[in-house]
Amino acid sequence: MLKFIISIFLAVDLFNLLPKKIEQALTQDVQQTKTEQQVTNVTNQNTSKQSQTSTAKQTVVAQTEKQEDTSESEPDLQLAVISDSHISTTNQTSAVKLETALKDLKTVAPDYNTLAVGGDMTDHGLNSEYDLFNSILNANINPQASTFMVMGNHEWMEKKVNRSSTITDSQLINRFMIKMNTPGIYYDKWIQGYHFITIAGEKSETSMMALYHNEADADSAYISDQQFSWLEQTLGVQAEDGKPIFVFLHQPITGTVYGSEWGAGLQDQKILALLKKYPQVILFSGHSHYPLNDPTSIVQDGITMVNTSAVAYTYTKGTGKNTTQSQGYIVNVYDDRVEFKAREFSNQSWIRTVTVPIKTKAAA
């Protein structure tokens, strides 16, 4: 009888008639099969773990616990997405974990088209850390793949380990651009006909403290009006309804994905409102290190937002640091859907797969 009632509720939900806040137990009671896909609104039950907004998000539910290939056709684009490797010359573990992750990605997806790194590739943004990161990357990346590099808050942190450093924010930006071979800290790139865009905070922790006198905002993402205007113009370039636009910001938008209490803050709600004008946007963010095992690692609220966890270690407020876990994604892009395959690099296993239909303005 209970399953019958649940099936009626879920059937109604297909027409988007259910209230935004429905009990997560409804979706958990429905047994998933390898071919089932569900997109259902669930109550955000992570408020005890993170101070997110109370508005329920549309949560994309995992398709299956077993991760065999679910598609017979080749994807139009295949991405490897990682974040937060925190490479340090004084911590050999960080180097081993990055090498392990890159080798595993090349094993499970030897022909991936693009490697995207969502920031905090280094622990303090030092020259020696960038050099070590690049040496590991060059030795283990698919040599045919493009790269897409995002600046994180740790790339600004030289003064945290060297109090006598006189390096300026401009010099740190130039260092990132040179070491990561990018045209800026916010820029766009076309890869296999798909638009990739990254935005990034423009001030170091030291500058943020001087500006806001508030430690809570020190690792927030300061987005200038100039960068916002650039994003507004760039999103519309050759934008096609129903074709994904991949946007990256190291810090998540506050009140969205799992771990977003460690959000970009400041102007992030203004950024979200802009992104919602393009429902085909898929926004990747790292920073929090929150693990991919939680279903709210991928949510929909006007756009699709994805928590990318971390290579170096995972973390939650409730459990603290987990130095064993090391996670990332293989993302398969088809003409009508995007498949996110969450990967645990430490034991070479799949965590879960989420398949999201590509959003259009008519369906948004």
Short mmCIF file of C-alpha atoms in Angstrom, two decimals:
data_model
loop_
_atom_site.label_atom_id
_atom_site.label_comp_id
_atom_site.label_asym_id
_atom_site.label_seq_id
_atom_site.Cartn_x
_atom_site.Cartn_y
_atom_site.Cartn_z
CA MET A 1 0.00 0.00 0.00
CA LEU A 2 2.84 2.38 0.90
CA LYS A 3 4.61 1.79 -2.41
CA PHE A 4 1.34 2.46 -4.25
CA ILE A 5 0.97 5.81 -2.48
CA ILE A 6 4.60 6.66 -3.23
CA SER A 7 4.16 5.82 -6.90
CA ILE A 8 1.17 8.20 -7.07
CA PHE A 9 3.25 11.00 -5.52
CA LEU A 10 6.14 10.40 -7.89
CA ALA A 11 3.85 10.27 -10.90
CA VAL A 12 2.41 13.63 -9.93
CA ASP A 13 5.92 14.99 -9.51
CA LEU A 14 6.66 14.32 -13.16
CA PHE A 15 4.34 17.25 -13.86
CA ASN A 16 6.08 19.37 -11.23
CA LEU A 17 2.95 19.59 -9.07
CA LEU A 18 4.48 18.42 -5.81
CA PRO A 19 5.50 21.02 -3.26
CA LYS A 20 9.19 21.88 -3.20
CA LYS A 21 9.64 20.31 0.23
CA ILE A 22 8.77 16.63 0.20
CA GLU A 23 10.09 13.96 2.47
CA GLN A 24 13.35 12.41 1.31
CA ALA A 25 12.00 9.12 2.57
CA LEU A 26 9.65 8.97 -0.40
CA THR A 27 12.50 8.80 -2.89
CA GLN A 28 14.57 6.50 -0.71
CA ASP A 29 11.74 3.95 -0.56
CA VAL A 30 11.61 3.55 -4.31
CA GLN A 31 14.06 0.85 -5.42
CA GLN A 32 16.38 2.08 -8.20
CA THR A 33 17.49 -0.09 -11.10
CA LYS A 34 20.42 0.34 -13.47
CA THR A 35 18.31 2.13 -16.04
CA GLU A 36 16.18 4.31 -13.75
CA GLN A 37 16.80 8.03 -13.48
CA GLN A 38 14.98 10.29 -11.07
CA VAL A 39 15.00 14.00 -10.58
CA THR A 40 12.97 14.90 -7.53
CA ASN A 41 12.65 17.78 -5.10
CA VAL A 42 13.75 16.80 -1.63
CA THR A 43 14.11 18.68 1.58
CA ASN A 44 17.65 19.77 2.25
CA GLN A 45 18.39 17.73 5.35
CA ASN A 46 21.94 18.95 5.75
CA THR A 47 21.11 22.02 7.83
CA SER A 48 22.59 20.34 10.88
CA LYS A 49 25.84 19.96 8.93
CA GLN A 50 25.89 23.26 7.08
CA SER A 51 24.26 26.65 7.36
CA GLN A 52 22.62 26.59 3.96
CA THR A 53 19.45 28.45 3.03
CA SER A 54 16.19 26.78 3.96
CA THR A 55 14.93 26.74 0.37
CA ALA A 56 14.71 23.18 -0.91
CA LYS A 57 16.71 22.44 -4.04
CA GLN A 58 15.87 20.05 -6.83
CA THR A 59 18.21 17.17 -6.03
CA VAL A 60 19.45 14.83 -8.72
CA VAL A 61 19.20 11.31 -7.35
CA ALA A 62 21.82 8.68 -8.13
CA GLN A 63 20.89 6.34 -10.94
CA THR A 64 22.56 3.25 -9.55
CA GLU A 65 24.96 2.07 -6.89
CA LYS A 66 26.77 -0.19 -9.37
CA GLN A 67 28.76 1.74 -11.90
CA GLU A 68 29.00 -0.36 -15.03
CA ASP A 69 28.87 1.62 -18.26
CA THR A 70 25.25 2.61 -18.83
CA SER A 71 25.55 4.04 -22.34
CA GLU A 72 26.30 2.19 -25.54
CA SER A 73 27.22 5.27 -27.55
CA GLU A 74 30.40 7.31 -27.26
CA PRO A 75 29.97 10.69 -25.53
CA ASP A 76 30.36 13.87 -27.56
CA LEU A 77 32.75 15.11 -24.88
CA GLN A 78 34.39 13.41 -21.91
CA LEU A 79 35.79 15.45 -19.02
CA ALA A 80 37.94 14.47 -16.10
CA VAL A 81 37.17 16.91 -13.27
CA ILE A 82 39.23 17.20 -10.09
CA SER A 83 39.92 19.88 -7.51
CA ASP A 84 41.88 20.71 -4.37
CA SER A 85 45.04 18.65 -4.75
CA HIS A 86 46.87 21.07 -2.38
CA ILE A 87 50.30 20.15 -3.69
CA SER A 88 53.04 20.93 -1.18
CA THR A 89 56.77 20.29 -1.36
CA THR A 90 56.72 19.49 2.37
CA ASN A 91 53.86 16.98 2.19
CA GLN A 92 54.71 14.02 -0.02
CA THR A 93 51.23 12.56 0.44
CA SER A 94 49.64 15.32 -1.63
CA ALA A 95 51.89 14.47 -4.59
CA VAL A 96 51.18 10.75 -4.30
CA LYS A 97 47.43 11.37 -4.19
CA LEU A 98 47.48 13.57 -7.30
CA GLU A 99 49.55 11.02 -9.19
CA THR A 100 47.20 8.23 -8.10
CA ALA A 101 44.14 10.21 -9.20
CA LEU A 102 45.55 11.07 -12.62
CA LYS A 103 46.65 7.49 -13.28
CA ASP A 104 43.23 6.19 -12.26
CA LEU A 105 41.45 8.67 -14.53
CA LYS A 106 43.62 7.59 -17.45
CA THR A 107 42.83 3.94 -16.69
CA VAL A 108 39.04 4.28 -16.52
CA ALA A 109 38.79 6.92 -19.30
CA PRO A 110 41.96 6.70 -21.40
CA ASP A 111 40.60 8.97 -24.13
CA TYR A 112 39.10 11.78 -22.05
CA ASN A 113 39.10 15.06 -23.97
CA THR A 114 39.64 17.53 -21.17
CA LEU A 115 41.07 17.70 -17.67
CA ALA A 116 39.55 20.48 -15.58
CA VAL A 117 41.15 21.37 -12.24
CA GLY A 118 38.85 23.46 -10.06
CA GLY A 119 41.41 25.37 -8.00
CA ASP A 120 43.67 24.84 -5.00
CA MET A 121 46.06 22.82 -7.09
CA THR A 122 48.73 24.18 -4.74
CA ASP A 123 48.67 24.58 -0.97
CA HIS A 124 50.12 28.11 -0.84
CA GLY A 125 50.63 29.24 -4.44
CA LEU A 126 54.42 28.94 -4.25
CA ASN A 127 56.57 28.61 -7.36
CA SER A 128 57.91 25.28 -6.12
CA GLU A 129 54.36 23.95 -5.58
CA TYR A 130 53.26 24.94 -9.08
CA ASP A 131 56.36 23.27 -10.51
CA LEU A 132 55.69 20.02 -8.62
CA PHE A 133 52.03 20.09 -9.68
CA ASN A 134 53.03 20.54 -13.32
CA SER A 135 55.60 17.77 -13.22
CA ILE A 136 53.03 15.29 -11.87
CA LEU A 137 50.39 16.53 -14.31
CA ASN A 138 52.62 16.29 -17.38
CA ALA A 139 53.75 12.78 -16.50
CA ASN A 140 50.25 11.40 -15.97
CA ILE A 141 47.70 13.32 -18.05
CA ASN A 142 46.24 11.95 -21.25
CA PRO A 143 48.65 13.72 -23.65
CA GLN A 144 45.85 14.42 -26.14
CA ALA A 145 43.64 16.17 -23.58
CA SER A 146 43.04 19.89 -23.22
CA THR A 147 43.36 21.44 -19.77
CA PHE A 148 41.18 23.99 -18.03
CA MET A 149 42.66 25.52 -14.89
CA VAL A 150 40.78 27.45 -12.21
CA MET A 151 42.36 29.69 -9.57
CA GLY A 152 41.47 28.78 -5.99
CA ASN A 153 41.88 30.66 -2.73
CA HIS A 154 45.03 28.72 -1.79
CA GLU A 155 46.83 30.08 -4.84
CA TRP A 156 46.80 33.42 -2.97
CA MET A 157 48.40 32.16 0.25
CA GLU A 158 52.15 32.72 -0.03
CA LYS A 159 52.07 35.20 2.84
CA LYS A 160 50.51 32.58 5.08
CA VAL A 161 53.74 30.57 5.07
CA ASN A 162 56.12 33.47 4.51
CA ARG A 163 55.13 36.43 6.67
CA SER A 164 57.98 38.51 5.32
CA SER A 165 56.87 38.09 1.70
CA THR A 166 56.22 41.34 -0.13
CA ILE A 167 54.49 39.70 -3.08
CA THR A 168 51.48 41.61 -4.42
CA ASP A 169 48.13 40.34 -5.64
CA SER A 170 49.08 41.29 -9.20
CA GLN A 171 52.23 39.21 -8.95
CA LEU A 172 50.26 36.21 -7.64
CA ILE A 173 47.84 36.54 -10.56
CA ASN A 174 50.72 36.68 -13.04
CA ARG A 175 52.33 33.65 -11.41
CA PHE A 176 49.10 31.65 -11.80
CA MET A 177 48.75 32.69 -15.43
CA ILE A 178 52.34 31.74 -16.28
CA LYS A 179 52.46 28.48 -14.35
CA MET A 180 49.00 27.31 -15.45
CA ASN A 181 49.28 28.70 -18.98
CA THR A 182 46.04 30.70 -18.85
CA PRO A 183 45.17 34.11 -20.34
CA GLY A 184 43.83 35.36 -17.01
CA ILE A 185 42.21 34.23 -13.77
CA TYR A 186 38.81 34.63 -15.41
CA TYR A 187 38.67 33.51 -19.01
CA ASP A 188 36.82 31.27 -21.42
CA LYS A 189 37.82 28.51 -23.79
CA TRP A 190 36.07 26.48 -26.46
CA ILE A 191 36.74 22.73 -26.32
CA GLN A 192 35.23 20.37 -28.89
CA GLY A 193 32.50 22.94 -29.58
CA TYR A 194 31.58 23.39 -25.89
CA HIS A 195 31.98 26.64 -23.98
CA PHE A 196 34.08 26.55 -20.81
CA ILE A 197 34.12 29.61 -18.55
CA THR A 198 35.91 30.21 -15.27
CA ILE A 199 35.49 33.06 -12.86
CA ALA A 200 37.64 33.58 -9.78
CA GLY A 201 38.19 35.71 -6.72
CA GLU A 202 40.47 38.65 -7.47
CA LYS A 203 41.98 39.38 -4.06
CA SER A 204 44.28 37.53 -1.67
CA GLU A 205 43.33 36.64 1.87
CA THR A 206 45.54 39.50 3.10
CA SER A 207 43.74 42.00 0.85
CA MET A 208 40.33 40.64 1.83
CA MET A 209 41.13 41.10 5.53
CA ALA A 210 42.26 44.67 4.87
CA LEU A 211 39.09 45.38 2.90
CA TYR A 212 36.46 43.70 5.07
CA HIS A 213 38.17 43.41 8.50
CA ASN A 214 36.36 40.11 8.85
CA GLU A 215 38.07 36.74 8.97
CA ALA A 216 34.88 35.02 7.81
CA ASP A 217 35.18 36.78 4.43
CA ALA A 218 38.91 36.19 4.03
CA ASP A 219 38.54 33.21 1.68
CA SER A 220 35.37 34.44 -0.04
CA ALA A 221 35.53 35.17 -3.77
CA TYR A 222 35.74 38.88 -4.55
CA ILE A 223 34.22 39.34 -8.02
CA SER A 224 34.67 42.85 -9.37
CA ASP A 225 32.05 44.69 -11.40
CA GLN A 226 34.40 44.37 -14.36
CA GLN A 227 34.55 40.59 -14.03
CA PHE A 228 30.78 40.38 -13.57
CA SER A 229 30.19 42.41 -16.74
CA TRP A 230 32.64 40.17 -18.59
CA LEU A 231 30.74 37.08 -17.40
CA GLU A 232 27.43 38.63 -18.44
CA GLN A 233 28.74 39.20 -21.97
CA THR A 234 30.63 35.91 -22.26
CA LEU A 235 27.72 33.66 -21.26
CA GLY A 236 25.76 34.79 -24.30
CA VAL A 237 28.52 34.15 -26.85
CA GLN A 238 27.23 31.48 -29.26
CA ALA A 239 24.95 30.18 -26.51
CA GLU A 240 22.63 27.47 -27.82
CA ASP A 241 19.50 26.45 -25.97
CA GLY A 242 19.99 22.88 -24.80
CA LYS A 243 23.79 22.83 -25.19
CA PRO A 244 25.70 22.83 -21.88
CA ILE A 245 27.85 25.75 -20.83
CA PHE A 246 30.47 24.62 -18.30
CA VAL A 247 31.19 27.27 -15.68
CA PHE A 248 33.78 26.93 -12.91
CA LEU A 249 34.18 28.86 -9.66
CA HIS A 250 36.40 27.46 -6.93
CA GLN A 251 34.04 28.34 -4.09
CA PRO A 252 30.43 27.11 -4.32
CA ILE A 253 27.43 29.41 -4.35
CA THR A 254 26.25 29.70 -0.76
CA GLY A 255 23.15 27.64 0.06
CA THR A 256 23.34 25.22 -2.85
CA VAL A 257 25.45 22.06 -3.04
CA TYR A 258 26.71 19.92 -0.16
CA GLY A 259 29.38 21.91 1.69
CA SER A 260 28.28 25.31 0.43
CA GLU A 261 28.38 26.90 3.86
CA TRP A 262 31.99 27.39 2.75
CA GLY A 263 30.60 29.43 -0.12
CA ALA A 264 31.90 32.23 -2.29
CA GLY A 265 29.80 34.71 -0.32
CA LEU A 266 29.78 38.42 -1.15
CA GLN A 267 28.40 38.66 -4.73
CA ASP A 268 27.59 34.97 -5.20
CA GLN A 269 23.79 35.32 -5.21
CA LYS A 270 24.08 37.99 -7.90
CA ILE A 271 26.22 35.56 -9.90
CA LEU A 272 23.65 32.78 -9.45
CA ALA A 273 20.84 35.06 -10.65
CA LEU A 274 22.86 35.80 -13.79
CA LEU A 275 23.67 32.14 -14.44
CA LYS A 276 19.98 31.23 -14.15
CA LYS A 277 19.34 33.15 -17.37
CA TYR A 278 21.07 30.19 -19.03
CA PRO A 279 19.48 27.00 -17.65
CA GLN A 280 21.95 24.90 -19.63
CA VAL A 281 24.76 26.09 -17.34
CA ILE A 282 26.55 23.43 -15.30
CA LEU A 283 28.51 25.06 -12.46
CA PHE A 284 31.42 23.13 -10.91
CA SER A 285 32.90 24.12 -7.54
CA GLY A 286 35.32 22.64 -5.05
CA HIS A 287 36.77 24.34 -1.94
CA SER A 288 34.72 22.59 0.76
CA HIS A 289 36.28 19.12 0.30
CA TYR A 290 32.86 17.65 1.13
CA PRO A 291 32.61 14.07 -0.20
CA LEU A 292 30.66 13.05 -3.29
CA ASN A 293 28.78 10.29 -1.46
CA ASP A 294 26.03 12.72 -0.44
CA PRO A 295 23.19 13.12 -2.98
CA THR A 296 23.20 16.91 -2.60
CA SER A 297 26.64 17.01 -4.19
CA ILE A 298 24.66 17.66 -7.38
CA VAL A 299 21.61 19.92 -7.21
CA GLN A 300 19.43 21.88 -9.57
CA ASP A 301 18.07 25.31 -8.87
CA GLY A 302 17.61 27.05 -12.22
CA ILE A 303 20.98 25.60 -13.28
CA THR A 304 22.85 22.41 -12.39
CA MET A 305 25.48 22.79 -9.65
CA VAL A 306 28.15 20.21 -8.89
CA ASN A 307 30.39 19.80 -5.84
CA THR A 308 33.72 18.33 -6.99
CA SER A 309 35.10 17.32 -3.54
CA ALA A 310 38.91 17.06 -3.34
CA VAL A 311 41.90 14.96 -4.30
CA ALA A 312 43.98 15.75 -1.19
CA TYR A 313 41.40 14.73 1.45
CA THR A 314 37.70 15.03 2.19
CA TYR A 315 36.09 16.88 5.06
CA THR A 316 32.78 17.63 6.73
CA LYS A 317 32.00 19.62 9.84
CA GLY A 318 30.51 16.53 11.42
CA THR A 319 33.30 14.05 10.68
CA GLY A 320 36.34 16.28 10.25
CA LYS A 321 39.16 15.45 7.84
CA ASN A 322 39.31 12.07 6.07
CA THR A 323 42.85 11.67 4.80
CA THR A 324 42.09 8.40 3.00
CA GLN A 325 39.40 9.59 0.64
CA SER A 326 40.36 11.23 -2.66
CA GLN A 327 37.61 11.99 -5.17
CA GLY A 328 36.67 13.44 -8.55
CA TYR A 329 34.53 12.87 -11.65
CA ILE A 330 34.41 11.49 -15.11
CA VAL A 331 31.75 13.52 -16.93
CA ASN A 332 30.23 12.17 -20.15
CA VAL A 333 28.39 14.70 -22.32
CA TYR A 334 25.78 13.49 -24.81
CA ASP A 335 23.45 15.49 -27.00
CA ASP A 336 20.52 15.14 -24.59
CA ARG A 337 22.09 14.47 -21.18
CA VAL A 338 25.20 14.74 -19.02
CA GLU A 339 26.41 11.78 -16.97
CA PHE A 340 28.44 12.42 -13.81
CA LYS A 341 30.42 9.41 -12.62
CA ALA A 342 31.83 10.07 -9.14
CA ARG A 343 35.11 8.28 -8.53
CA GLU A 344 37.02 7.28 -5.39
CA PHE A 345 40.68 7.31 -6.37
CA SER A 346 42.06 5.75 -3.17
CA ASN A 347 40.59 2.33 -3.98
CA GLN A 348 39.78 2.78 -7.69
CA SER A 349 36.02 2.43 -7.23
CA TRP A 350 32.91 4.20 -8.48
CA ILE A 351 30.84 6.05 -5.89
CA ARG A 352 27.66 6.70 -7.88
CA THR A 353 26.42 7.92 -11.23
CA VAL A 354 24.03 10.82 -11.74
CA THR A 355 22.46 11.49 -15.14
CA VAL A 356 21.00 14.93 -15.79
CA PRO A 357 18.88 15.78 -18.84
CA ILE A 358 20.23 18.88 -20.55
CA LYS A 359 18.06 21.82 -19.55
CA THR A 360 16.41 24.17 -22.01
CA LYS A 361 14.73 27.50 -21.44
CA ALA A 362 11.37 25.96 -22.28
CA ALA A 363 11.83 23.25 -19.66
CA ALA A 364 13.37 25.50 -16.98
#
